[in-house]
Amino acid sequence: MKFIFKMAAGFIRFMFRILSLGLFLVVLAVACFIYFRGNQPMQVAQVPADMTYWQFMADRLDAAQEVEPKRCGVGRLITFGILAPVYSLVYTDVGLHPGGFLDRVSQDDQNIPNGVENTPWYNVPELWWNVFEKISWSMLARRTPACSFRPVEIVDQ
């Protein structure tokens, strides 16, 4: 009987290690994809030519420090950090599955991709990245009466 428990415990430990390794590899792949795409020119039409996502974020961090009161800039960046990842996933799903549950319960937004329902699975990360860039631009570069950052400028790094 002890042998069976030892075998079961060993199998569970083995499966936990395999799942942990798989999760680590997925997180590493996502991080590498984000790092790589962040160094490519942004695909948003209003962005200055050849501006990368990381240059855009550096500029927005600088712009947040210039806004008065300081809470406005920090609050906007915190809101962005929380909502942008969620919105990008939801909007990508809405674009891929028009008429689905998320499409029915979410508002129309200019950042939701149209005509992408037949996108092959291997192009979904690129689609998600494009949605994420558009959301980033609309949340951090758009002028609003309550809290406007200065216009986007390319920051040399």
Coordinates of C-alpha atoms in Angstrom, one line a residue:
M1 CA 0.0 0.0 0.0
K2 CA 2.9 2.4 0.8
F3 CA 4.3 1.7 -2.6
I4 CA 1.1 2.9 -4.3
F5 CA 1.0 6.1 -2.3
K6 CA 4.7 6.8 -3.1
M7 CA 4.0 6.2 -6.8
A8 CA 1.0 8.5 -6.7
A9 CA 2.9 11.2 -4.8
G10 CA 5.8 10.9 -7.3
F11 CA 3.4 11.2 -10.2
I12 CA 1.7 14.3 -8.8
R13 CA 5.1 15.8 -8.1
F14 CA 6.2 15.0 -11.7
M15 CA 3.0 16.6 -13.1
F16 CA 3.4 19.7 -11.0
R17 CA 6.9 20.1 -12.3
I18 CA 5.8 19.7 -15.9
L19 CA 3.0 22.2 -15.5
S20 CA 5.3 24.6 -13.8
L21 CA 7.8 24.3 -16.6
G22 CA 5.1 24.8 -19.2
L23 CA 3.7 27.9 -17.4
F24 CA 7.2 29.3 -17.2
L25 CA 7.8 28.8 -20.9
V26 CA 4.5 30.4 -21.8
V27 CA 5.3 33.4 -19.6
L28 CA 8.8 33.6 -21.1
A29 CA 7.4 33.4 -24.7
V30 CA 4.8 36.2 -24.0
A31 CA 7.5 38.4 -22.4
C32 CA 9.8 37.9 -25.4
F33 CA 7.0 38.7 -27.9
I34 CA 6.1 41.9 -26.0
Y35 CA 9.8 43.0 -25.8
F36 CA 10.3 42.3 -29.5
R37 CA 7.1 44.0 -30.7
G38 CA 7.7 46.9 -28.3
N39 CA 10.9 47.7 -30.3
Q40 CA 9.1 47.7 -33.6
P41 CA 7.5 50.9 -35.1
M42 CA 3.9 51.3 -33.9
Q43 CA 1.1 50.6 -36.3
V44 CA -1.2 53.4 -35.1
A45 CA -1.8 56.0 -37.8
Q46 CA -1.4 59.1 -35.6
V47 CA 2.0 58.0 -34.2
P48 CA 5.1 59.9 -35.4
A49 CA 7.0 58.0 -38.0
D50 CA 9.2 55.1 -36.7
M51 CA 8.2 55.6 -33.0
T52 CA 8.4 52.4 -31.1
Y53 CA 6.1 51.4 -28.3
W54 CA 8.9 51.8 -25.7
Q55 CA 9.6 55.3 -27.0
F56 CA 5.9 56.1 -26.8
M57 CA 5.8 54.9 -23.2
A58 CA 8.9 56.8 -22.2
D59 CA 7.3 60.0 -23.6
R60 CA 4.1 59.3 -21.8
L61 CA 5.9 58.8 -18.5
D62 CA 7.7 62.1 -19.0
A63 CA 4.4 63.8 -20.0
A64 CA 2.7 62.5 -16.8
Q65 CA 5.3 64.2 -14.7
E66 CA 4.6 67.5 -16.3
V67 CA 0.8 67.5 -15.7
E68 CA -0.6 69.5 -12.9
P69 CA -1.9 68.3 -10.5
K70 CA 0.6 65.4 -10.3
R71 CA -2.3 63.0 -9.3
C72 CA -3.8 63.4 -12.7
G73 CA -0.8 62.0 -14.6
V74 CA -0.2 59.2 -12.0
G75 CA -3.9 58.3 -11.9
R76 CA -4.1 58.1 -15.7
L77 CA -1.0 55.8 -15.8
I78 CA -2.4 53.5 -13.0
T79 CA -5.7 53.3 -14.8
F80 CA -3.9 52.5 -18.0
G81 CA -1.8 49.8 -16.3
I82 CA -5.0 48.1 -14.9
L83 CA -7.4 48.5 -17.8
A84 CA -5.3 48.3 -21.0
P85 CA -4.4 44.6 -20.6
V86 CA -8.0 43.7 -19.9
Y87 CA -9.5 45.8 -22.6
S88 CA -7.0 44.5 -25.2
L89 CA -7.9 40.9 -24.5
V90 CA -11.7 41.6 -24.5
Y91 CA -11.5 43.7 -27.7
T92 CA -9.5 41.1 -29.5
D93 CA -12.0 38.4 -28.5
V94 CA -14.9 40.7 -29.6
G95 CA -13.2 41.1 -33.0
L96 CA -12.5 37.4 -33.4
H97 CA -16.1 36.4 -32.3
P98 CA -18.6 39.0 -33.5
G99 CA -22.0 38.3 -32.1
G100 CA -20.5 36.3 -29.2
F101 CA -21.2 36.9 -25.5
L102 CA -18.5 39.6 -25.0
D103 CA -19.7 41.4 -28.2
R104 CA -23.3 41.5 -26.9
V105 CA -22.3 42.8 -23.4
S106 CA -19.6 45.4 -24.4
Q107 CA -20.0 48.8 -25.9
D108 CA -18.8 49.7 -29.4
D109 CA -15.3 51.1 -29.4
Q110 CA -13.1 52.4 -32.2
N111 CA -10.3 50.1 -31.0
I112 CA -12.3 46.8 -31.6
P113 CA -10.9 45.3 -34.8
N114 CA -13.4 44.6 -37.6
G115 CA -13.4 41.8 -40.2
V116 CA -10.9 39.6 -38.3
E117 CA -13.2 36.7 -37.3
N118 CA -11.3 34.3 -39.7
T119 CA -7.9 35.2 -38.4
P120 CA -5.7 32.0 -38.0
W121 CA -4.6 31.2 -34.4
Y122 CA -1.0 32.0 -35.2
N123 CA -1.9 35.6 -36.1
V124 CA -3.9 36.3 -33.0
P125 CA -0.9 37.5 -30.9
E126 CA -0.1 40.1 -33.7
L127 CA -3.8 41.1 -33.7
W128 CA -3.8 41.5 -29.9
W129 CA -0.6 43.6 -30.1
N130 CA -2.2 46.0 -32.6
V131 CA -5.3 46.3 -30.4
F132 CA -3.1 47.0 -27.4
E133 CA -1.2 49.7 -29.3
K134 CA -4.5 51.4 -30.3
I135 CA -5.8 51.3 -26.7
S136 CA -2.5 52.6 -25.4
W137 CA -2.7 55.5 -27.9
S138 CA -6.3 56.3 -27.1
M139 CA -5.8 56.2 -23.3
L140 CA -2.5 58.1 -23.1
A141 CA -2.2 60.3 -26.1
R142 CA -5.7 61.6 -26.7
R143 CA -6.4 65.1 -25.3
T144 CA -9.1 65.4 -22.7
P145 CA -10.4 68.5 -20.9
A146 CA -9.9 67.0 -17.4
C147 CA -6.3 65.7 -17.8
S148 CA -4.4 66.4 -21.0
F149 CA -0.8 65.3 -21.5
R150 CA 1.3 67.3 -23.9
P151 CA 1.5 66.0 -27.6
V152 CA 3.6 63.0 -28.2
E153 CA 7.3 63.6 -29.1
I154 CA 9.9 61.0 -29.9
V155 CA 12.3 60.6 -27.0
D156 CA 15.8 59.5 -27.8
Q157 CA 17.0 56.7 -25.7

